[in-house]
Short mmCIF file of C-alpha atoms in Angstrom, two decimals:
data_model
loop_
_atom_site.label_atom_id
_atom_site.label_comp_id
_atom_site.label_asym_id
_atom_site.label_seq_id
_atom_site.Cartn_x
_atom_site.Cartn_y
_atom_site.Cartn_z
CA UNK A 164 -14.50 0.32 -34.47
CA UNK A 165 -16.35 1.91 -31.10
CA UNK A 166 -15.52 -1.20 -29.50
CA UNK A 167 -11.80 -0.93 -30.04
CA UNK A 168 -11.98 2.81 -28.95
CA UNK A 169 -13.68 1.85 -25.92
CA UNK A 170 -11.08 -0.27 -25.18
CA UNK A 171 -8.36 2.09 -25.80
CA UNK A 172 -10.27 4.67 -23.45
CA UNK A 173 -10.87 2.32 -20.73
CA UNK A 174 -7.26 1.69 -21.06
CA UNK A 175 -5.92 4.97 -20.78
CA UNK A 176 -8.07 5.88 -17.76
CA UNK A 177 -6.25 3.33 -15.83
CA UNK A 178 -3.56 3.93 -13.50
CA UNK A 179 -0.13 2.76 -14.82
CA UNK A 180 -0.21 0.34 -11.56
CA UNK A 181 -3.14 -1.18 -12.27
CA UNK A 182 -2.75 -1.56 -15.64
CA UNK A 183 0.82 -3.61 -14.85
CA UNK A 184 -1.24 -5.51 -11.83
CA UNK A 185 -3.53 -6.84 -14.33
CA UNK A 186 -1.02 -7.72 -17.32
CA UNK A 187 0.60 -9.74 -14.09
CA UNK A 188 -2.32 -11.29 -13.05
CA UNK A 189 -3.05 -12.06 -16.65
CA UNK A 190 0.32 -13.33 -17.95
CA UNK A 191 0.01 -15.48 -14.40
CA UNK A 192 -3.45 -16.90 -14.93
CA UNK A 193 -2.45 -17.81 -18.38
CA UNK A 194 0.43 -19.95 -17.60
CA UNK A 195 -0.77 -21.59 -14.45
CA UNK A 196 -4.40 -22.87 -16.65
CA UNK A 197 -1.35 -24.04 -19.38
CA UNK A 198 0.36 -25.85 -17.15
CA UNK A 199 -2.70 -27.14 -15.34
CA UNK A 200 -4.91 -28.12 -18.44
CA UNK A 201 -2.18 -28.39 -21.32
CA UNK A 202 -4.16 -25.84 -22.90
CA UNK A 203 -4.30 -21.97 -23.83
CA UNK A 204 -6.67 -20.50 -21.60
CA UNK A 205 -10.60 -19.56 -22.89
CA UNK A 206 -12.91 -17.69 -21.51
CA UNK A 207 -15.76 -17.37 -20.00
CA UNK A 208 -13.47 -19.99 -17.26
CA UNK A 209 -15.53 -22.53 -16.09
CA UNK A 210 -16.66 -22.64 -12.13
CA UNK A 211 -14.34 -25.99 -11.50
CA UNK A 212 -11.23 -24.01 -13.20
CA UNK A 213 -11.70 -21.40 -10.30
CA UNK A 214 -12.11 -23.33 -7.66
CA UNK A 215 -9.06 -25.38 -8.86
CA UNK A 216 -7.19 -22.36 -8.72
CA UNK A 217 -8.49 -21.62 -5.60
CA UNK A 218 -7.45 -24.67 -3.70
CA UNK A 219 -3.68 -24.60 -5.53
CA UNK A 220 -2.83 -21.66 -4.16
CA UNK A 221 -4.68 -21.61 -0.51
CA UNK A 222 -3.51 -23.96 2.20
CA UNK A 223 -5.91 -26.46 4.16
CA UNK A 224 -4.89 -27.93 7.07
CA UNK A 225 -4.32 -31.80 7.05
CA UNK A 226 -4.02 -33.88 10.12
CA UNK A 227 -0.04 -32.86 9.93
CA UNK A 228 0.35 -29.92 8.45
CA UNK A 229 -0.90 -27.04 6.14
CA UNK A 230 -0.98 -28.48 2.57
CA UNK A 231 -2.45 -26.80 -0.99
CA UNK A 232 -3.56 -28.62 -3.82
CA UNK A 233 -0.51 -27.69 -6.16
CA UNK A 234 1.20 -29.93 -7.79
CA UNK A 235 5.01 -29.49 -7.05
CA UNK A 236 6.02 -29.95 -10.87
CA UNK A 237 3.94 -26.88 -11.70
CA UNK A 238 4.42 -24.70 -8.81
CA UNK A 239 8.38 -24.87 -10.00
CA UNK A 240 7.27 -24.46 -13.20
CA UNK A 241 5.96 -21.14 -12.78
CA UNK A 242 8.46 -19.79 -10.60
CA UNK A 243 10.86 -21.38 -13.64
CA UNK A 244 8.91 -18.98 -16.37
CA UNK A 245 9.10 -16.12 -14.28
CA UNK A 246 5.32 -15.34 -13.25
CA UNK A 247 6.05 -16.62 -9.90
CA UNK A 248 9.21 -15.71 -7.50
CA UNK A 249 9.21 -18.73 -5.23
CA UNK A 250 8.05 -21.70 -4.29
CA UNK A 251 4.62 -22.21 -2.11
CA UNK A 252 1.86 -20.53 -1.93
CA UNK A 253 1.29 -17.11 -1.81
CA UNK A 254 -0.73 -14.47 0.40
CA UNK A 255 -4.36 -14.88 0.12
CA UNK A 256 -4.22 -10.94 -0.54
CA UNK A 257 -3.06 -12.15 -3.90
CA UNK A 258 -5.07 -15.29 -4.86
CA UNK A 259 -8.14 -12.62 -4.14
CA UNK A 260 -6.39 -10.10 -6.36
CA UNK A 261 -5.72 -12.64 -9.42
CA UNK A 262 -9.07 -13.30 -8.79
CA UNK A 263 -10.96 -10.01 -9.30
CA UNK A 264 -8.58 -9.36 -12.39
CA UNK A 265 -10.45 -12.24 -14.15
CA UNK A 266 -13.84 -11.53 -12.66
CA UNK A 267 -12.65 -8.19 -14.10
CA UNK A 268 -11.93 -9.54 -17.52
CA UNK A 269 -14.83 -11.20 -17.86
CA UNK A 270 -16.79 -7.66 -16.68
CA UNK A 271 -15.06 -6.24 -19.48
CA UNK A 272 -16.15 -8.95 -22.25
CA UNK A 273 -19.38 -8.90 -21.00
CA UNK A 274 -19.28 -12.62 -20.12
CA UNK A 275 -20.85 -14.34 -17.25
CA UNK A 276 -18.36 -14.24 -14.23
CA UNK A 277 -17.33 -17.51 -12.65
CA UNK A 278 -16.83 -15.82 -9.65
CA UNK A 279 -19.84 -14.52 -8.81
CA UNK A 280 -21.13 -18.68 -8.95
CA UNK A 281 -22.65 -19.61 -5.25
CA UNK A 282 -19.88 -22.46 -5.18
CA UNK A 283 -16.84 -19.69 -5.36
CA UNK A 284 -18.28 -17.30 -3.19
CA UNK A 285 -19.21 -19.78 -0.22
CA UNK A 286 -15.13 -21.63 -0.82
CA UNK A 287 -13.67 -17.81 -0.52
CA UNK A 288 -15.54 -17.30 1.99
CA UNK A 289 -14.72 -20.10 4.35
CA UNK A 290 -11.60 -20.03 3.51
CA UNK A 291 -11.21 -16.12 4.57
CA UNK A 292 -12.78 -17.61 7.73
CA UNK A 293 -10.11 -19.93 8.25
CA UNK A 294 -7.29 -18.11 7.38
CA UNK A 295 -8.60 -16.03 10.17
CA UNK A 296 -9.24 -18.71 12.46
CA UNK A 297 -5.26 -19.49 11.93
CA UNK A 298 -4.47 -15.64 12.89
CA UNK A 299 -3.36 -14.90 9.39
CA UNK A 300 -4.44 -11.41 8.69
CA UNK A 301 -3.48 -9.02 5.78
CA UNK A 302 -0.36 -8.17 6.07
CA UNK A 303 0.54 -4.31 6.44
CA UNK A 304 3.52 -2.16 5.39
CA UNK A 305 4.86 -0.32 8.67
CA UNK A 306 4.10 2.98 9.18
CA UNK A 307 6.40 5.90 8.66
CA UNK A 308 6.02 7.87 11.96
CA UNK A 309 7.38 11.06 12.84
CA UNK A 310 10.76 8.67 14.83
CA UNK A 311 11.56 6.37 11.76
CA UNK A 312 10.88 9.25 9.58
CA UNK A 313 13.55 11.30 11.41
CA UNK A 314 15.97 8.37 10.90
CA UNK A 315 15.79 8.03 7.49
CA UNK A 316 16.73 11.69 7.13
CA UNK A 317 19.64 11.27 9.36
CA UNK A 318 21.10 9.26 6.58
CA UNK A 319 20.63 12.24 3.72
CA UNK A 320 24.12 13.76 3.34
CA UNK A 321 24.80 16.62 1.47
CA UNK A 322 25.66 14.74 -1.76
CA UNK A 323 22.95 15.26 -4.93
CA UNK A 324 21.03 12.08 -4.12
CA UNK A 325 21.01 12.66 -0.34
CA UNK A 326 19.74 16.47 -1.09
CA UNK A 327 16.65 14.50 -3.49
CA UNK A 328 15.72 12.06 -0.84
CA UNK A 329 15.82 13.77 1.82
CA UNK A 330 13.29 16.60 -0.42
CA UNK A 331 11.19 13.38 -1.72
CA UNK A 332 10.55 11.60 1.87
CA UNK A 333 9.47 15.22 3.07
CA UNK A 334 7.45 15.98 0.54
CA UNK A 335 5.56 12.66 0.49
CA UNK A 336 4.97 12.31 3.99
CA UNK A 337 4.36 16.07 4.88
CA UNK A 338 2.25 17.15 1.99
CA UNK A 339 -0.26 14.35 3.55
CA UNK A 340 1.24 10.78 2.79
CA UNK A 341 1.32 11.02 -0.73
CA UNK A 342 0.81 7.81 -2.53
CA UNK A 343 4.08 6.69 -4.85
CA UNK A 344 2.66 8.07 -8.02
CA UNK A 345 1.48 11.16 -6.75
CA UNK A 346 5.03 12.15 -5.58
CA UNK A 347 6.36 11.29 -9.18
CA UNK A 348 2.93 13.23 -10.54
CA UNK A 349 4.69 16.63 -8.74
CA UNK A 350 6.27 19.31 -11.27
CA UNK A 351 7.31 22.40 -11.40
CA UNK A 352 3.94 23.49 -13.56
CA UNK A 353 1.35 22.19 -10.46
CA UNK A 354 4.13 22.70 -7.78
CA UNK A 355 4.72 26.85 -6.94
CA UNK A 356 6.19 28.56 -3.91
CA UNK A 357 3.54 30.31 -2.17
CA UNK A 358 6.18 32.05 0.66
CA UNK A 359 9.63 32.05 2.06
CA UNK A 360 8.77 28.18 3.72
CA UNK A 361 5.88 27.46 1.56
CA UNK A 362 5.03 25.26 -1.31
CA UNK A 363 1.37 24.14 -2.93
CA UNK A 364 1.33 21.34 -4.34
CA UNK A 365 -1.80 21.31 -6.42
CA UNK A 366 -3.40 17.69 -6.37
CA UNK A 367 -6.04 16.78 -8.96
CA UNK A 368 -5.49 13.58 -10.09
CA UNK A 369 -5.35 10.81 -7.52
CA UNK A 370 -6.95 7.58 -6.33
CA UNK A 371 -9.93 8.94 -4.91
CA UNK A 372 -10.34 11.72 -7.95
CA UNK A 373 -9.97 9.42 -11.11
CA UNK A 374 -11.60 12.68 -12.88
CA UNK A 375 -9.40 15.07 -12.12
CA UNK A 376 -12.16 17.29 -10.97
CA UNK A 377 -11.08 20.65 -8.98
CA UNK A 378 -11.66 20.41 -5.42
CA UNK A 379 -11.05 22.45 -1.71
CA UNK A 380 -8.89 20.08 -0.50
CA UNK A 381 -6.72 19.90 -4.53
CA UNK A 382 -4.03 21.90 -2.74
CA UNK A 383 -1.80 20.34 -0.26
CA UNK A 384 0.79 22.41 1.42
CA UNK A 385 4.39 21.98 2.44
CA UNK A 386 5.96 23.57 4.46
CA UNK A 387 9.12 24.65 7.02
CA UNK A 388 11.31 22.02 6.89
CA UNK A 389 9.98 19.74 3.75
CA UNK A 390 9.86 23.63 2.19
CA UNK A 391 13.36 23.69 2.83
CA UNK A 392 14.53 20.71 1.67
CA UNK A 393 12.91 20.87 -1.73
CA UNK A 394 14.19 24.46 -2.08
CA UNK A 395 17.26 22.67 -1.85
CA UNK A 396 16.79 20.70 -3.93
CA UNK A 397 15.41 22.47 -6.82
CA UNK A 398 18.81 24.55 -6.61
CA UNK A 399 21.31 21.34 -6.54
CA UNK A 400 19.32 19.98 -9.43
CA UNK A 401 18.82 23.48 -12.07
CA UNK A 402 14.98 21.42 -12.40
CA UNK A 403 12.78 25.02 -13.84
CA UNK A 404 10.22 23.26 -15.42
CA UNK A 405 8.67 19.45 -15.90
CA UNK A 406 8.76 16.74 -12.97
CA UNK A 407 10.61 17.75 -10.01
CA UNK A 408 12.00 14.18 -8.47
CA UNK A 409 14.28 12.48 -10.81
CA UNK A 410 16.96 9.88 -11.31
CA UNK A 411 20.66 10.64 -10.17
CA UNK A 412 22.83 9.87 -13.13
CA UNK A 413 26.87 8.75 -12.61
CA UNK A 414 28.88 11.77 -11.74
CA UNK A 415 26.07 13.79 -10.01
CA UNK A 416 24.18 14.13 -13.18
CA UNK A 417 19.92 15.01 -12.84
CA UNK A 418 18.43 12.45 -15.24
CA UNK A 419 14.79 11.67 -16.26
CA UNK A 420 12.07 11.74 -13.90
CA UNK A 421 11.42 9.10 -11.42
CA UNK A 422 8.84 6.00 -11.77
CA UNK A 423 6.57 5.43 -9.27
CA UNK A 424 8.38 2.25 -8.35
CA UNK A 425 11.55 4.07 -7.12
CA UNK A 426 9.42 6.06 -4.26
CA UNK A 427 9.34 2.42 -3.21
CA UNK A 428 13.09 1.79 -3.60
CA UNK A 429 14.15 5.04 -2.08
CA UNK A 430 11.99 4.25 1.25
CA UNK A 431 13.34 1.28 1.64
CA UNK A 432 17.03 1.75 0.67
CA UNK A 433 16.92 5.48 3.44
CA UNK A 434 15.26 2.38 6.31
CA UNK A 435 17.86 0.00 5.50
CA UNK A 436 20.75 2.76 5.85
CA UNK A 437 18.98 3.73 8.88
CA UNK A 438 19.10 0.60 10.26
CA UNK A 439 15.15 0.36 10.62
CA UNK A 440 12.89 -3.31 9.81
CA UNK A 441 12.60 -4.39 5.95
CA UNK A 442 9.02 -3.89 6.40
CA UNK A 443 8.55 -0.24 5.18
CA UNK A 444 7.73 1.05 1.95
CA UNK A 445 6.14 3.63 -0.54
CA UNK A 446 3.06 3.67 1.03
CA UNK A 447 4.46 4.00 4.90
CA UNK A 448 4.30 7.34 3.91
CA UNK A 449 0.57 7.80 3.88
CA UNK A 450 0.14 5.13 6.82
CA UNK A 451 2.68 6.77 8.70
CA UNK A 452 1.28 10.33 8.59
CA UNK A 453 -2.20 9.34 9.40
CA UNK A 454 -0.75 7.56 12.26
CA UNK A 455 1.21 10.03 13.53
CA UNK A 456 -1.72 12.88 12.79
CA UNK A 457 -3.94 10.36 15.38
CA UNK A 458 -0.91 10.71 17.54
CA UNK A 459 -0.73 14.11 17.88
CA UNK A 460 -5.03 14.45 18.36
CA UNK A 461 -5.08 16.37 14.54
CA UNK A 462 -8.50 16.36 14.44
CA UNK A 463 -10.40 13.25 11.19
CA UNK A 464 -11.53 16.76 9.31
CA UNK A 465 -8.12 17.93 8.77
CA UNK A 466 -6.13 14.37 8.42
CA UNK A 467 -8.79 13.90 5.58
CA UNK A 468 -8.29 17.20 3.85
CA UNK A 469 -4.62 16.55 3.88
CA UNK A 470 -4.38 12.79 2.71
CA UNK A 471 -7.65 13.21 0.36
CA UNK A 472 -9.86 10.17 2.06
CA UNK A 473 -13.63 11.24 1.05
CA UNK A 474 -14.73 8.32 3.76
CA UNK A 475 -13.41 8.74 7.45
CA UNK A 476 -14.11 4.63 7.80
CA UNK A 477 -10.46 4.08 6.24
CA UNK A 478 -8.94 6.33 9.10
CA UNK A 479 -10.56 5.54 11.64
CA UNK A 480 -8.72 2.01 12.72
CA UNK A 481 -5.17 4.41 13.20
CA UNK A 482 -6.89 7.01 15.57
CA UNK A 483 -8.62 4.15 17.74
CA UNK A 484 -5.49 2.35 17.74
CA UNK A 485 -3.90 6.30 18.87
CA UNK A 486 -6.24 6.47 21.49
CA UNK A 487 -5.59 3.45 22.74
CA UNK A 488 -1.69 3.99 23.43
CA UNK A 489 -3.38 7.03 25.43
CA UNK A 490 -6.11 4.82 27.29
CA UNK A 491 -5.96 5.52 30.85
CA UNK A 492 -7.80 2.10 31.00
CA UNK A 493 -5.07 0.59 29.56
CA UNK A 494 -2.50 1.19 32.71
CA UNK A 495 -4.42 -0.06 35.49
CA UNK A 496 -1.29 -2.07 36.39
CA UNK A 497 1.46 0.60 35.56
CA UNK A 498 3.92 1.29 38.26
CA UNK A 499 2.26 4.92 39.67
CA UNK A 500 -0.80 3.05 39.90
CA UNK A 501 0.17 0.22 41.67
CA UNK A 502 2.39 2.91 43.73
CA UNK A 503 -0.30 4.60 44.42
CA UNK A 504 -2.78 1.48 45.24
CA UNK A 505 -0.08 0.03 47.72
CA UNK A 506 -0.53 3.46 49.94
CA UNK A 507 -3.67 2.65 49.88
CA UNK A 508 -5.94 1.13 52.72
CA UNK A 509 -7.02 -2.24 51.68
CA UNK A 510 -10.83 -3.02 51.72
CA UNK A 511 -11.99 -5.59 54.18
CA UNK A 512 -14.80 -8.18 52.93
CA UNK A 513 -17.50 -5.69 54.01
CA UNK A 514 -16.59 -3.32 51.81
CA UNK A 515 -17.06 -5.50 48.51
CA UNK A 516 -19.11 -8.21 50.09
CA UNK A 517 -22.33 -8.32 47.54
CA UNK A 518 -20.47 -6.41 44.52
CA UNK A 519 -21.14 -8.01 40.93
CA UNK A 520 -18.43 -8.28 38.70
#
């Protein structure tokens, strides 16, 4: 039937992330309205099932404490059936994610979408507003800079896994932050050497080009020492054709190609080993190398070409938080200047005498 093809197209054309984020949020919704109604789910979900959900899994603040609506019996029941890893309530990052998977859902079924009811969107809203009020913002994965980064590759030895991760960080990070499942996307067929220290990594399927459509900024270039290390690697390993960053196997044995998911694992295992915070991951990569381009005054124009942003709003926050650092403004009180003020004459009255502030 067309519908079932449409399905199956729609489908495919999703990221392999998204389409486990949704089974997730699915397999989550579904057990929490079970355990909540005694009942298999149905859609279209009614306007009071949403807002139910809404207030189990947000905190309010009672004349004590912080308190959600969810019953203790079923929050350990879902952490009991697996959909949930602990107990309390989680980020509101995620309620709004489970969220927009069902609006999604019903988008897809062409049903009416509880959530776009007057009575959800005013509750999210003023709840955002007081999670804010309470100085609980998103909460974001550290960024890799050029320091950490260096670290991490202290702790690559010479051994077959130490020559792949020190080849994946630098590739990731210096090929323009490359998200977790464009590193694994990388093979020998769209990645060629293009000089003695030079790689080109052609680029067209990502995030920001679901089509795959060529573009100027499709080839991303590593180079010098990320060059290096993945010559290295490509040696060590015999890889001549397929994906280049794959699984170690017991006695120093190349198995199959990575998943996305162990970009994560490998950032966070080289941090641990390097004795950095738990808080980095995959995508401390990308953060990082923005961050660190803002650092070293690379100009929006070429940060963008390299990490693939088509809107400059997303990169803007790390090079006004890079000028900052660099704010002259900002060390009115520093030692030289208070040196340098304490040589100084001091002004009588007259001087300021009538002066605004």
């Amino acid at each position: 039937m067309a519908a079932d093809a449409v399905s199956a197209l729609i489908a495919e054309g999703e990221s392999e992330n998204t389409v486990r984020s949704y089974q997730a949020a699915l397999r989550y919704w579904a057990a929490w309205y079970w355990l909540r109604y005694a009942q298999p789910i149905e859609l279209p979900m009614s306007v009071a099932a949403v807002q139910q959900f809404i207030v189990d899994h947000v905190q309010r603040r009672t004349s004590t404490s912080l308190e959600s609506a969810m019953p203790d019996a079923v929050d350990q029941a879902l952490v009991q059936c697996g959909v949930k890893s602990k107990l309390g309530p989680p980020a509101l990052s995620t309620v709004q994610q489970r969220l927009s998977v069902l609006s999604k859902v019903h988008q897809l079924k062409s049903l009416a979408s509880p959530m776009h009811d007057p009575k959800v969107r005013e509750l999210l809203a003023k709840t955002r507003r007081a999670y804010a009020k309470r100085g609980v913002t998103p909460h974001k994965k550290a960024a890799l800079t050029l320091e950490p980064l260096q670290a991490m590759l202290a702790t690559c030895d010479d051994s077959l896994r130490g020559v792949r991760d020190r080849a994946l960080l630098l590739f990731g990070w210096s090929s323009g932050g490359r998200r977790r499942s464009e590193v694994t996307a990388a093979t020998m067929e769209n990645t060629r050497k293009v000089g003695q220290r030079a790689y080109s990594f052609t680029l067209l399927h990502s995030k920001t080009n679901q089509t795959g459509a060529a573009r100027p900024d499709s080839e991303k270039p590593v180079l010098d020492d990320a060059a290096d290390a993945l010559s290295a690697w490509l040696r060590r390993s015999g890889i001549v054709s397929g994906p280049i960053f794959r699984r170690i196997r017991r006695g120093e044995k190349v198995g199959e190609p990575l998943a996305a998911a162990a970009v994560r694992d490998i950032v966070r295992e080289r941090a641990a080993l390097a004795g950095l915070p738990d808080d980095f991951a995959a995508h401390s990569l990308r953060s990082g190398f923005v961050t660190e381009a803002a650092r070293q005054n690379i100009s929006l124009g070429e940060t963008m070409a390299m990490t693939g942003h088509t809107s400059p709003a997303t990169l803007v926050g790390y090079f006004r938080a890079a000028e900052s650092q660099r704010s002259a403004a900002a060390r009115l009180f520093s030692p030289s200047k208070t040196g340098q003020n304490s040589q100084q004459t001091a002004p009588d009255a007259g001087d300021v005498a009538g002066h605004g502030d």
